[in-house]
Every structure is written in C-alpha cells, then in structure tokens.
C-alpha cells in the first residue's frame, strides 16, 4: 500500500491535501463528538494527531475500541493544527482497523518501561520512542559510514563470516560444526569440521582478509557481523556485534590515526545534523548534555599520547584502581575512562603499546618492546577503536608468529603478502555498537543492536 510517511507530512506539510497514513496507535483520547488518535508510523519520532469524528461509519463499533498498539490506516485531509506543539493534524475521512492489540495482553503501556523489561520483549521494543530512535540513528550511522568511505575512494570488501583463521580468536571463537556431525554424536574432538576438512569458526575480525584486498585495491573497508564467545557481562560487550574495519596500503600509523579521527568527527556531525529529533530525545531523557558532548568531540583535536605516558599519568593520579597499573599491563576500562574523562577530558588516542600485550600482526617499533598500535578512547565507554600499523617485514612477522606459537603453514597466505610487493599498511576496527552507544548515550550496549546476544541471552 502506498502511504505518506509522517516524517514528510510533519517536515514539509502540504496543508489541504488528501493523505494516507498507515501506522500504530499510541493513544486515543475521546472528546464530545470526536476522538483524538495519536498515530506513529516509525518514519520518525513524532506522532501525528488524527481527528476521528463521531460521524465516521465505524466510530462506535471500532474507533472507540482502539487501544495502544492497534494498526490502522487513516485517510483524510491534512490541516493546520490549532493545538500546541504540532503544525498539522489529519481530519479523517475513513479509518480502517488493520490489526487489533488486546489491551489485556499488549505489554507496552503509555508509561515508561525499563530497558531491562524491554529486552524481554525484543519483538515489541522498537515500538518505543527510545528504541525506535536508536534504530533510526543506527541506520543513519551505517549509511554515513558507507558514504564517508565511498567518497574517499575506498572499496567495500565482504569478508567471510565463516573463517578458518583463528589466530586472534584464541578461546573466544564460536566453532562451526555441521548438523550431520552433531547427529552422528561427536564433532571430532580436534574441532575439525568434516565439511571443510579443517577447523572453522565464526569470524572475530575481518582484518586479515581485508589486508589481502588492501594489497590489491589500496584502500578498503569491511563492515559486518563479528562474533566473540567472551564471557563478558559488561555494558560494552556483545557476543555478536558489528565491526567496521578499514585497511589501507601505503599508510603508516599517523595516516591511520588521522583517518580514524576524521571519520569519527564526520559520523558524529552527520547524526547531529540528520537525526535532530531523535538526538534531542536522547539528550533530554537518556544522557543530559549529550549533544554538547558530541560537539566537543567534533570541535577539538583528539589528544595523542603514548601508552608509556598514559601509564605515567595513571600512576601519578593517586587513584586506587581495581586493577593496579604498571608498565606492561593492558589498560582496563576503568583506566581508559579515567584518562579520557578526567585526565585529558577529550577523546584520546593511545599509541605504542607493549608488544607483549598486542597481537603478532602489529608492527614492531624500533625500541623494540612496543608496537605501532593505537586505541581510541572516549568518555563513558573507553575503547571504541583499536588499530595498528601492520608488520610488513616478512622476517619480523615470522619471528612474532613463532613467538606466539602460531602455525606458519596455516598462515602462508598472510606471509605471502609480505613476500610479494609488501607495503607499509594500517587499519583499525571500530565497534559499531559502541559508536551507537556513544552517540545515543545508551547506558548499556544491549540497547544499541536490534537483537542483542550475550552469555545466556539470545531470545529472538
Ligand atoms: P575490549 O578490550 O574492550 O574487550 P578488544 O580490544 O578486545 O576490546 P578489538 O579486538 O580491538 O577489541 O576490537 C576492535 C573494536 O571492536 C573494539 O575497539 C570495540 O569497539 C569493538 N569490540 C570488541 N569486542 C567487542 C564486543 N564483545 N562487543 C562489542 N564491541 C566489541
Ligand atoms: Mn582493542
């Protein structure tokens, strides 16, 4: 059915014209001789008010029985609205009830529900203002990511979801087995997938495959679902999340950081501009000062500091952290947040981490105890981006792989990239849900993805 989007009717109203709106009822209020219906169609946060006169054929039989959640199609005329807070309303010529929603059982009432409760009804929560808004902002951010990279001449690469390289995923990879193996009672204990003849799992990162295409197409990005079976019950971890991973040939760590900073600013600017209504809602109800927080990020240079200096900063803070700090330990979320929220009060790019805590593919610095890594930390979350310049020197890479106990046979293809026309190259991974979290102010990452998956939780 062709209907008019409320978004268009509200933003660019053609008063006096005939319109059709198809949506879900938010509320019904009866007055003498007519009813007010608030209808939402999901095209935007705003509802449109419909005036249903008692002379409508089904007024007594149906309209007066409408409750929250019913789906209806309204045909009528768009009018200037005398009421405050809305420019237009619809004077209905007809209202067709498409689907009833038994008020005895429909779980969404007019009052505000907790996010925990809404997670239990994942199939209905997008009908709330907050979760509907998150879905729209998420969609816009995804669009803006493609726009940013495509405009700069990057090519999107669809890296595989089933992967047979598990170097990064040690212990946190979901293994893939066939139904037949299960039916026969025993997936082989070495995890060999009989279909592929080797171990297979769900991807924990598309980076290694993106590197392949960067070494042919120059600048590429992959953006897709990523899986980690880490047993984290935090507000920042999901078992299934989306990751954006650009990878650039002929690009060193500075070039990598510049791109990441430019990209983040571009994305924030884009949503502040294009999602004003939803952003205003988040600013009011989810995180006070949200838009100012984003503008602060857009308008200022990120601080770039080495891991060693960051550790100094933490040590001299006099803070008692749950995890004590010393050179060589990985930064925990509490450290990351102290640095960005209190010490520097800006997004922070921490560089040159100890080689011992970073993966084998990161480029070894001249010192040579550190690697050319860079993590971007933001307020409220901590790490939002993790990246590095990759080790392009064949022998150094081989040495790091041997140290890490990685089977070089399996990674011949990865080593080959260093044997044939190697280049200095770099890339990073942006956790898409952490970005949505930062942008919307949602406290828990589970509100940023349509269907969250966490340990013990994957309802629909
Ligand atoms: P953390 O230390 O926060 O667990 P990480 O260092 O393991 O993250 P990377 O392997 O560097 O993460 O992945 C790149 C980015 O992907 C991270 O900066 C983060 O934004 C995001 N990310 C990683 N793990 C998760 C997860 N389980 N859920 C959601 N996003 C994640
Ligand atoms: Mn990381």
GROMACS .gro file of C-alpha atoms and ligand atoms in nm:
model
  492
    1UNK     CA    1   0.000   0.000   0.000
    2UNK     CA    2   0.126   0.345  -0.081
    3UNK     CA    3   0.101   0.569   0.222
    4UNK     CA    4   0.252   0.900   0.326
    5UNK     CA    5   0.534   0.899   0.580
    6UNK     CA    6   0.457   1.103   0.888
    7UNK     CA    7   0.811   1.237   0.866
    8UNK     CA    8   0.731   1.401   0.533
    9UNK     CA    9   0.391   1.527   0.645
   10UNK     CA   10   0.541   1.691   0.951
   11UNK     CA   11   0.853   1.835   0.792
   12UNK     CA   12   0.708   1.952   0.467
   13UNK     CA   13   0.331   1.971   0.508
   14UNK     CA   14   0.107   2.023   0.207
   15UNK     CA   15  -0.187   2.160   0.405
   16UNK     CA   16  -0.523   2.095   0.243
   17UNK     CA   17  -0.415   1.786   0.053
   18UNK     CA   18  -0.552   1.435   0.088
   19UNK     CA   19  -0.320   1.197   0.274
   20UNK     CA   20  -0.299   0.832   0.378
   21UNK     CA   21  -0.116   0.732   0.694
   22UNK     CA   22  -0.056   0.371   0.796
   23UNK     CA   23   0.076   0.314   1.144
   24UNK     CA   24   0.024   0.205   1.503
   25UNK     CA   25  -0.190   0.377   1.759
   26UNK     CA   26  -0.006   0.531   2.052
   27UNK     CA   27  -0.307   0.676   2.236
   28UNK     CA   28  -0.676   0.751   2.196
   29UNK     CA   29  -0.847   1.035   2.374
   30UNK     CA   30  -1.224   1.085   2.345
   31UNK     CA   31  -1.391   1.422   2.347
   32UNK     CA   32  -1.753   1.508   2.291
   33UNK     CA   33  -1.842   1.423   1.933
   34UNK     CA   34  -1.495   1.302   1.826
   35UNK     CA   35  -1.173   1.129   1.931
   36UNK     CA   36  -0.806   1.226   1.907
   37UNK     CA   37  -0.580   0.948   1.787
   38UNK     CA   38  -0.203   0.971   1.816
   39UNK     CA   39  -0.051   0.763   1.538
   40UNK     CA   40   0.312   0.669   1.481
   41UNK     CA   41   0.444   0.501   1.169
   42UNK     CA   42   0.811   0.470   1.264
   43UNK     CA   43   0.933   0.705   0.992
   44UNK     CA   44   1.026   0.949   1.266
   45UNK     CA   45   0.985   1.003   1.637
   46UNK     CA   46   0.685   1.233   1.600
   47UNK     CA   47   0.328   1.107   1.605
   48UNK     CA   48   0.057   1.266   1.401
   49UNK     CA   49  -0.275   1.360   1.556
   50UNK     CA   50  -0.584   1.230   1.383
   51UNK     CA   51  -0.929   1.374   1.444
   52UNK     CA   52  -1.191   1.098   1.420
   53UNK     CA   53  -1.541   1.243   1.404
   54UNK     CA   54  -1.837   1.054   1.552
   55UNK     CA   55  -1.999   1.051   1.207
   56UNK     CA   56  -1.738   0.807   1.075
   57UNK     CA   57  -1.918   0.483   0.987
   58UNK     CA   58  -1.722   0.267   1.231
   59UNK     CA   59  -1.689   0.528   1.507
   60UNK     CA   60  -1.888   0.346   1.775
   61UNK     CA   61  -1.819  -0.006   1.653
   62UNK     CA   62  -1.442   0.019   1.612
   63UNK     CA   63  -1.275   0.355   1.663
   64UNK     CA   64  -1.394   0.388   2.021
   65UNK     CA   65  -1.245   0.046   2.092
   66UNK     CA   66  -0.899   0.126   1.957
   67UNK     CA   67  -0.618   0.080   2.207
   68UNK     CA   68  -0.241   0.127   2.212
   69UNK     CA   69  -0.066  -0.089   1.956
   70UNK     CA   70  -0.352  -0.135   1.708
   71UNK     CA   71  -0.257  -0.090   1.344
   72UNK     CA   72  -0.473   0.141   1.137
   73UNK     CA   73  -0.490   0.311   0.801
   74UNK     CA   74  -0.616   0.667   0.806
   75UNK     CA   75  -0.734   0.854   0.501
   76UNK     CA   76  -0.817   1.219   0.535
   77UNK     CA   77  -0.716   1.580   0.487
   78UNK     CA   78  -0.404   1.746   0.625
   79UNK     CA   79  -0.499   2.056   0.827
   80UNK     CA   80  -0.316   2.326   1.021
   81UNK     CA   81  -0.336   2.220   1.383
   82UNK     CA   82  -0.469   2.465   1.639
   83UNK     CA   83  -0.303   2.259   1.914
   84UNK     CA   84   0.034   2.348   2.061
   85UNK     CA   85   0.346   2.153   1.965
   86UNK     CA   86   0.232   2.034   1.623
   87UNK     CA   87   0.192   2.209   1.294
   88UNK     CA   88  -0.054   1.975   1.130
   89UNK     CA   89  -0.313   1.712   1.202
   90UNK     CA   90  -0.534   1.488   0.993
   91UNK     CA   91  -0.910   1.521   0.974
   92UNK     CA   92  -1.005   1.162   0.899
   93UNK     CA   93  -1.244   1.065   0.617
   94UNK     CA   94  -1.203   0.698   0.698
   95UNK     CA   95  -1.016   0.484   0.946
   96UNK     CA   96  -0.957   0.120   0.871
   97UNK     CA   97  -0.858  -0.108   1.156
   98UNK     CA   98  -0.598  -0.350   1.023
   99UNK     CA   99  -0.490  -0.528   1.341
  100UNK     CA  100  -0.620  -0.525   1.697
  101UNK     CA  101  -0.394  -0.536   2.002
  102UNK     CA  102  -0.569  -0.684   2.303
  103UNK     CA  103  -0.509  -0.431   2.582
  104UNK     CA  104  -0.526  -0.711   2.839
  105UNK     CA  105  -0.209  -0.857   2.695
  106UNK     CA  106  -0.027  -0.588   2.497
  107UNK     CA  107   0.279  -0.528   2.713
  108UNK     CA  108   0.362  -0.172   2.609
  109UNK     CA  109   0.167   0.075   2.814
  110UNK     CA  110   0.187   0.451   2.800
  111UNK     CA  111   0.419   0.471   3.099
  112UNK     CA  112   0.793   0.439   3.057
  113UNK     CA  113   0.927   0.087   3.080
  114UNK     CA  114   1.275  -0.007   3.198
  115UNK     CA  115   1.525  -0.112   2.933
  116UNK     CA  116   1.568  -0.443   3.114
  117UNK     CA  117   1.197  -0.514   3.076
  118UNK     CA  118   1.201  -0.408   2.712
  119UNK     CA  119   1.483  -0.654   2.636
  120UNK     CA  120   1.246  -0.931   2.739
  121UNK     CA  121   1.009  -0.823   2.461
  122UNK     CA  122   1.266  -0.773   2.189
  123UNK     CA  123   0.994  -0.814   1.925
  124UNK     CA  124   0.798  -0.513   2.050
  125UNK     CA  125   1.062  -0.278   2.188
  126UNK     CA  126   1.128  -0.098   1.858
  127UNK     CA  127   0.778   0.050   1.901
  128UNK     CA  128   0.901   0.262   2.192
  129UNK     CA  129   1.032   0.612   2.134
  130UNK     CA  130   1.380   0.533   2.263
  131UNK     CA  131   1.441   0.204   2.084
  132UNK     CA  132   1.278   0.328   1.764
  133UNK     CA  133   1.511   0.627   1.781
  134UNK     CA  134   1.815   0.406   1.830
  135UNK     CA  135   1.718   0.202   1.524
  136UNK     CA  136   1.688   0.515   1.312
  137UNK     CA  137   2.018   0.659   1.437
  138UNK     CA  138   2.189   0.325   1.382
  139UNK     CA  139   2.061   0.313   1.025
  140UNK     CA  140   2.184   0.665   0.958
  141UNK     CA  141   2.528   0.591   1.105
  142UNK     CA  142   2.561   0.284   0.886
  143UNK     CA  143   2.470   0.491   0.581
  144UNK     CA  144   2.716   0.763   0.681
  145UNK     CA  145   2.996   0.508   0.718
  146UNK     CA  146   2.947   0.392   0.361
  147UNK     CA  147   2.920   0.750   0.242
  148UNK     CA  148   3.240   0.853   0.419
  149UNK     CA  149   3.448   0.570   0.276
  150UNK     CA  150   3.296   0.559  -0.071
  151UNK     CA  151   3.353   0.933  -0.114
  152UNK     CA  152   3.719   0.879  -0.033
  153UNK     CA  153   3.751   0.606  -0.291
  154UNK     CA  154   3.755   0.308  -0.053
  155UNK     CA  155   3.605  -0.018  -0.175
  156UNK     CA  156   3.388  -0.232   0.048
  157UNK     CA  157   3.502  -0.592   0.085
  158UNK     CA  158   3.264  -0.860   0.209
  159UNK     CA  159   3.500  -1.064   0.424
  160UNK     CA  160   3.383  -1.412   0.523
  161UNK     CA  161   3.166  -1.486   0.824
  162UNK     CA  162   3.296  -1.842   0.840
  163UNK     CA  163   3.665  -1.825   0.896
  164UNK     CA  164   3.939  -2.082   0.925
  165UNK     CA  165   4.199  -1.848   1.072
  166UNK     CA  166   4.167  -1.830   1.447
  167UNK     CA  167   4.488  -1.654   1.546
  168UNK     CA  168   4.304  -1.370   1.711
  169UNK     CA  169   4.018  -1.562   1.850
  170UNK     CA  170   4.202  -1.787   2.089
  171UNK     CA  171   3.941  -1.906   2.331
  172UNK     CA  172   3.671  -1.671   2.218
  173UNK     CA  173   3.572  -1.816   1.885
  174UNK     CA  174   3.241  -1.989   1.815
  175UNK     CA  175   3.320  -2.313   1.637
  176UNK     CA  176   3.116  -2.415   1.335
  177UNK     CA  177   3.013  -2.779   1.301
  178UNK     CA  178   2.769  -2.941   1.064
  179UNK     CA  179   2.431  -3.077   1.164
  180UNK     CA  180   2.543  -3.416   1.041
  181UNK     CA  181   2.842  -3.417   1.276
  182UNK     CA  182   2.612  -3.342   1.564
  183UNK     CA  183   2.361  -3.608   1.460
  184UNK     CA  184   2.637  -3.861   1.441
  185UNK     CA  185   2.702  -3.780   1.803
  186UNK     CA  186   3.052  -3.644   1.804
  187UNK     CA  187   3.200  -3.346   1.641
  188UNK     CA  188   3.560  -3.455   1.628
  189UNK     CA  189   3.742  -3.358   1.941
  190UNK     CA  190   4.007  -3.166   1.748
  191UNK     CA  191   3.723  -2.948   1.617
  192UNK     CA  192   3.785  -3.044   1.254
  193UNK     CA  193   3.475  -2.956   1.057
  194UNK     CA  194   3.403  -3.250   0.828
  195UNK     CA  195   3.252  -3.026   0.564
  196UNK     CA  196   3.563  -2.810   0.522
  197UNK     CA  197   3.813  -3.067   0.639
  198UNK     CA  198   3.956  -2.818   0.886
  199UNK     CA  199   3.858  -2.618   1.190
  200UNK     CA  200   3.608  -2.348   1.115
  201UNK     CA  201   3.455  -2.076   1.324
  202UNK     CA  202   3.262  -1.752   1.312
  203UNK     CA  203   3.479  -1.453   1.237
  204UNK     CA  204   3.623  -1.250   1.524
  205UNK     CA  205   3.760  -0.990   1.282
  206UNK     CA  206   3.777  -0.940   0.907
  207UNK     CA  207   4.115  -0.773   0.927
  208UNK     CA  208   4.340  -1.041   0.786
  209UNK     CA  209   4.119  -1.086   0.481
  210UNK     CA  210   4.081  -0.710   0.444
  211UNK     CA  211   4.462  -0.690   0.431
  212UNK     CA  212   4.455  -0.918   0.127
  213UNK     CA  213   4.235  -0.675  -0.062
  214UNK     CA  214   4.419  -0.365   0.063
  215UNK     CA  215   4.727  -0.517  -0.100
  216UNK     CA  216   4.543  -0.511  -0.431
  217UNK     CA  217   4.284  -0.233  -0.417
  218UNK     CA  218   4.476   0.007  -0.192
  219UNK     CA  219   4.207   0.134   0.043
  220UNK     CA  220   3.927  -0.096   0.151
  221UNK     CA  221   3.684  -0.148   0.436
  222UNK     CA  222   3.480  -0.433   0.568
  223UNK     CA  223   3.171  -0.380   0.779
  224UNK     CA  224   2.978  -0.673   0.912
  225UNK     CA  225   2.885  -0.902   1.197
  226UNK     CA  226   3.158  -1.025   1.426
  227UNK     CA  227   3.135  -1.293   1.694
  228UNK     CA  228   3.314  -1.337   2.022
  229UNK     CA  229   3.231  -1.602   2.277
  230UNK     CA  230   3.387  -1.397   2.555
  231UNK     CA  231   3.214  -1.442   2.884
  232UNK     CA  232   3.182  -1.070   2.949
  233UNK     CA  233   2.884  -0.941   3.141
  234UNK     CA  234   2.973  -0.577   3.089
  235UNK     CA  235   2.774  -0.289   2.943
  236UNK     CA  236   3.020  -0.277   2.648
  237UNK     CA  237   3.039  -0.635   2.522
  238UNK     CA  238   2.814  -0.842   2.298
  239UNK     CA  239   2.866  -1.192   2.165
  240UNK     CA  240   2.754  -1.073   1.820
  241UNK     CA  241   2.840  -0.719   1.717
  242UNK     CA  242   2.919  -0.526   1.402
  243UNK     CA  243   3.266  -0.406   1.328
  244UNK     CA  244   3.389  -0.159   1.073
  245UNK     CA  245   3.744  -0.232   0.962
  246UNK     CA  246   3.918  -0.007   0.712
  247UNK     CA  247   4.257  -0.120   0.584
  248UNK     CA  248   4.495   0.097   0.383
  249UNK     CA  249   4.810   0.011   0.188
  250UNK     CA  250   5.089   0.269   0.189
  251UNK     CA  251   4.966   0.413   0.516
  252UNK     CA  252   5.157   0.442   0.843
  253UNK     CA  253   5.028   0.486   1.198
  254UNK     CA  254   4.986   0.865   1.166
  255UNK     CA  255   4.787   0.824   0.848
  256UNK     CA  256   4.575   0.563   1.028
  257UNK     CA  257   4.507   0.791   1.326
  258UNK     CA  258   4.425   1.086   1.102
  259UNK     CA  259   4.170   0.879   0.913
  260UNK     CA  260   4.008   0.741   1.229
  261UNK     CA  261   3.977   1.086   1.384
  262UNK     CA  262   3.839   1.240   1.066
  263UNK     CA  263   3.592   0.954   1.030
  264UNK     CA  264   3.461   0.975   1.386
  265UNK     CA  265   3.408   1.350   1.356
  266UNK     CA  266   3.233   1.305   1.024
  267UNK     CA  267   2.996   1.043   1.165
  268UNK     CA  268   2.910   1.246   1.476
  269UNK     CA  269   2.847   1.557   1.269
  270UNK     CA  270   2.628   1.362   1.034
  271UNK     CA  271   2.393   1.229   1.303
  272UNK     CA  272   2.375   1.555   1.493
  273UNK     CA  273   2.264   1.714   1.167
  274UNK     CA  274   2.036   1.443   1.027
  275UNK     CA  275   1.881   1.289   1.338
  276UNK     CA  276   1.793   1.604   1.528
  277UNK     CA  277   1.460   1.489   1.664
  278UNK     CA  278   1.585   1.155   1.796
  279UNK     CA  279   1.905   1.314   1.926
  280UNK     CA  280   1.704   1.575   2.117
  281UNK     CA  281   1.509   1.293   2.282
  282UNK     CA  282   1.828   1.118   2.390
  283UNK     CA  283   1.971   1.445   2.516
  284UNK     CA  284   1.663   1.501   2.725
  285UNK     CA  285   1.591   1.153   2.861
  286UNK     CA  286   1.896   0.931   2.817
  287UNK     CA  287   2.208   1.145   2.869
  288UNK     CA  288   2.182   1.510   2.964
  289UNK     CA  289   2.430   1.719   2.767
  290UNK     CA  290   2.470   1.452   2.501
  291UNK     CA  291   2.475   1.685   2.203
  292UNK     CA  292   2.725   1.917   2.372
  293UNK     CA  293   2.943   1.613   2.442
  294UNK     CA  294   2.937   1.524   2.072
  295UNK     CA  295   3.007   1.881   1.964
  296UNK     CA  296   3.304   1.890   2.198
  297UNK     CA  297   3.443   1.586   2.018
  298UNK     CA  298   3.368   1.730   1.673
  299UNK     CA  299   3.531   2.067   1.751
  300UNK     CA  300   3.854   1.959   1.920
  301UNK     CA  301   4.168   1.772   1.821
  302UNK     CA  302   4.196   1.432   1.981
  303UNK     CA  303   4.484   1.401   2.228
  304UNK     CA  304   4.756   1.161   2.115
  305UNK     CA  305   4.961   1.007   2.391
  306UNK     CA  306   5.188   0.705   2.412
  307UNK     CA  307   5.098   0.410   2.628
  308UNK     CA  308   5.406   0.485   2.843
  309UNK     CA  309   5.289   0.842   2.907
  310UNK     CA  310   4.936   0.721   2.974
  311UNK     CA  311   5.070   0.481   3.236
  312UNK     CA  312   5.268   0.769   3.395
  313UNK     CA  313   4.950   0.972   3.404
  314UNK     CA  314   4.761   0.690   3.575
  315UNK     CA  315   5.038   0.634   3.829
  316UNK     CA  316   5.059   0.999   3.925
  317UNK     CA  317   4.679   1.030   3.953
  318UNK     CA  318   4.689   0.883   4.301
  319UNK     CA  319   4.375   0.688   4.214
  320UNK     CA  320   4.313   0.345   4.359
  321UNK     CA  321   4.205   0.137   4.066
  322UNK     CA  322   4.055  -0.205   4.099
  323UNK     CA  323   4.327  -0.331   3.862
  324UNK     CA  324   4.664  -0.185   3.965
  325UNK     CA  325   4.863  -0.015   3.690
  326UNK     CA  326   5.222  -0.075   3.590
  327UNK     CA  327   5.407  -0.062   3.261
  328UNK     CA  328   5.327  -0.377   3.069
  329UNK     CA  329   4.970  -0.441   3.184
  330UNK     CA  330   4.677  -0.394   2.949
  331UNK     CA  331   4.462  -0.091   3.018
  332UNK     CA  332   4.127  -0.178   3.172
  333UNK     CA  333   3.810   0.013   3.110
  334UNK     CA  334   3.845   0.200   3.442
  335UNK     CA  335   4.192   0.323   3.334
  336UNK     CA  336   4.072   0.415   2.989
  337UNK     CA  337   3.780   0.609   3.129
  338UNK     CA  338   3.992   0.793   3.386
  339UNK     CA  339   4.230   0.903   3.111
  340UNK     CA  340   3.968   1.031   2.870
  341UNK     CA  341   3.709   1.159   3.120
  342UNK     CA  342   3.931   1.313   3.385
  343UNK     CA  343   4.296   1.342   3.287
  344UNK     CA  344   4.256   1.475   2.932
  345UNK     CA  345   3.883   1.540   2.901
  346UNK     CA  346   3.896   1.468   2.529
  347UNK     CA  347   3.897   1.163   2.307
  348UNK     CA  348   4.238   1.008   2.345
  349UNK     CA  349   4.448   0.810   2.102
  350UNK     CA  350   4.684   0.589   2.298
  351UNK     CA  351   4.976   0.462   2.089
  352UNK     CA  352   5.273   0.230   2.111
  353UNK     CA  353   5.156  -0.038   2.349
  354UNK     CA  354   5.389  -0.308   2.480
  355UNK     CA  355   5.437  -0.577   2.217
  356UNK     CA  356   5.369  -0.844   2.478
  357UNK     CA  357   5.000  -0.750   2.514
  358UNK     CA  358   4.921  -0.696   2.146
  359UNK     CA  359   4.868  -0.942   1.859
  360UNK     CA  360   5.150  -1.067   1.636
  361UNK     CA  361   5.049  -0.864   1.330
  362UNK     CA  362   5.118  -0.523   1.484
  363UNK     CA  363   5.435  -0.355   1.360
  364UNK     CA  364   5.729  -0.371   1.597
  365UNK     CA  365   5.876  -0.029   1.682
  366UNK     CA  366   6.248   0.048   1.679
  367UNK     CA  367   6.270   0.030   2.059
  368UNK     CA  368   6.169  -0.283   2.008
  369UNK     CA  369   5.949  -0.352   2.310
  370UNK     CA  370   5.647  -0.166   2.177
  371UNK     CA  371   5.429  -0.194   1.867
  372UNK     CA  372   5.267   0.067   1.643
  373UNK     CA  373   4.921   0.023   1.795
  374UNK     CA  374   4.658   0.287   1.851
  375UNK     CA  375   4.341   0.268   2.056
  376UNK     CA  376   4.085   0.548   2.065
  377UNK     CA  377   3.919   0.604   2.400
  378UNK     CA  378   3.604   0.807   2.459
  379UNK     CA  379   3.408   0.920   2.762
  380UNK     CA  380   3.157   0.679   2.910
  381UNK     CA  381   3.285   0.381   2.717
  382UNK     CA  382   3.663   0.356   2.698
  383UNK     CA  383   3.795   0.181   2.387
  384UNK     CA  384   3.585   0.246   2.080
  385UNK     CA  385   3.853   0.188   1.815
  386UNK     CA  386   4.150  -0.046   1.815
  387UNK     CA  387   4.402  -0.031   1.534
  388UNK     CA  388   4.763  -0.051   1.430
  389UNK     CA  389   5.018  -0.031   1.159
  390UNK     CA  390   5.068  -0.389   1.046
  391UNK     CA  391   5.403  -0.566   1.038
  392UNK     CA  392   5.504  -0.556   0.673
  393UNK     CA  393   5.855  -0.708   0.716
  394UNK     CA  394   5.840  -1.077   0.638
  395UNK     CA  395   6.110  -1.193   0.878
  396UNK     CA  396   5.996  -0.981   1.170
  397UNK     CA  397   5.641  -1.105   1.121
  398UNK     CA  398   5.756  -1.464   1.103
  399UNK     CA  399   5.950  -1.418   1.427
  400UNK     CA  400   5.645  -1.275   1.602
  401UNK     CA  401   5.431  -1.563   1.477
  402UNK     CA  402   5.677  -1.818   1.606
  403UNK     CA  403   5.691  -1.644   1.944
  404UNK     CA  404   5.312  -1.653   1.959
  405UNK     CA  405   5.310  -2.022   1.870
  406UNK     CA  406   5.113  -1.968   1.551
  407UNK     CA  407   5.124  -2.235   1.285
  408UNK     CA  408   5.303  -2.067   0.995
  409UNK     CA  409   5.179  -2.330   0.750
  410UNK     CA  410   4.825  -2.210   0.803
  411UNK     CA  411   4.926  -1.850   0.754
  412UNK     CA  412   5.139  -1.890   0.441
  413UNK     CA  413   4.895  -1.672   0.253
  414UNK     CA  414   4.935  -1.398   0.514
  415UNK     CA  415   5.313  -1.423   0.496
  416UNK     CA  416   5.299  -1.420   0.115
  417UNK     CA  417   5.154  -1.070   0.128
  418UNK     CA  418   5.492  -0.970   0.279
  419UNK     CA  419   5.684  -1.169   0.021
  420UNK     CA  420   5.527  -1.025  -0.291
  421UNK     CA  421   5.508  -0.648  -0.311
  422UNK     CA  422   5.473  -0.576   0.059
  423UNK     CA  423   5.374  -0.225   0.170
  424UNK     CA  424   5.357  -0.037   0.497
  425UNK     CA  425   4.988  -0.064   0.576
  426UNK     CA  426   4.745   0.013   0.854
  427UNK     CA  427   4.390  -0.023   0.967
  428UNK     CA  428   4.159  -0.024   1.261
  429UNK     CA  429   3.839  -0.175   1.397
  430UNK     CA  430   3.551   0.040   1.514
  431UNK     CA  431   3.293  -0.135   1.729
  432UNK     CA  432   2.973  -0.017   1.565
  433UNK     CA  433   2.754  -0.070   1.874
  434UNK     CA  434   2.999   0.120   2.090
  435UNK     CA  435   2.968   0.405   1.843
  436UNK     CA  436   2.588   0.388   1.862
  437UNK     CA  437   2.621   0.378   2.240
  438UNK     CA  438   2.838   0.688   2.244
  439UNK     CA  439   2.608   0.872   2.005
  440UNK     CA  440   2.278   0.787   2.175
  441UNK     CA  441   2.404   0.794   2.534
  442UNK     CA  442   2.254   0.450   2.595
  443UNK     CA  443   2.398   0.313   2.915
  444UNK     CA  444   2.405  -0.048   2.802
  445UNK     CA  445   2.529  -0.173   2.464
  446UNK     CA  446   2.234  -0.416   2.458
  447UNK     CA  447   2.009  -0.125   2.365
  448UNK     CA  448   2.213  -0.038   2.056
  449UNK     CA  449   2.161  -0.355   1.850
  450UNK     CA  450   1.820  -0.482   1.734
  451UNK     CA  451   1.861  -0.830   1.882
  452UNK     CA  452   2.137  -0.848   2.144
  453UNK     CA  453   2.325  -1.171   2.210
  454UNK     CA  454   2.510  -1.203   2.539
  455UNK     CA  455   2.601  -1.500   2.758
  456UNK     CA  456   2.272  -1.673   2.846
  457UNK     CA  457   2.064  -1.439   2.637
  458UNK     CA  458   1.951  -1.468   2.274
  459UNK     CA  459   1.570  -1.472   2.272
  460UNK     CA  460   1.476  -1.389   1.914
  461LIG     P1  461   3.786  -0.472   2.474
  461LIG     O1  462   3.926  -0.465   2.529
  461LIG     O2  463   3.705  -0.352   2.502
  461LIG     O3  464   3.717  -0.601   2.504
  461LIG     P2  465   3.917  -0.554   2.232
  461LIG     O4  466   4.048  -0.486   2.250
  461LIG     O5  467   3.905  -0.697   2.261
  461LIG     O6  468   3.803  -0.472   2.315
  461LIG     P3  469   3.942  -0.533   1.947
  461LIG     O7  470   3.979  -0.673   1.920
  461LIG     O8  471   4.047  -0.430   1.942
  461LIG     O9  472   3.862  -0.526   2.086
  461LIG    O10  473   3.819  -0.496   1.851
  461LIG     C1  474   3.803  -0.366   1.789
  461LIG     C2  475   3.682  -0.293   1.842
  461LIG    O11  476   3.567  -0.375   1.840
  461LIG     C3  477   3.695  -0.250   1.986
  461LIG    O12  478   3.764  -0.128   1.995
  461LIG     C4  479   3.549  -0.236   2.028
  461LIG    O13  480   3.499  -0.110   1.987
  461LIG     C5  481   3.480  -0.343   1.949
  461LIG     N1  482   3.454  -0.464   2.027
  461LIG     C6  483   3.541  -0.561   2.064
  461LIG     N2  484   3.483  -0.659   2.133
  461LIG     C7  485   3.351  -0.626   2.139
  461LIG     C8  486   3.237  -0.689   2.196
  461LIG     N3  487   3.245  -0.807   2.256
  461LIG     N4  488   3.117  -0.627   2.183
  461LIG     C9  489   3.107  -0.510   2.118
  461LIG     N5  490   3.211  -0.445   2.063
  461LIG    C10  491   3.332  -0.502   2.073
  462LIG    MN1  492   4.144  -0.348   2.116
   0.00000   0.00000   0.00000
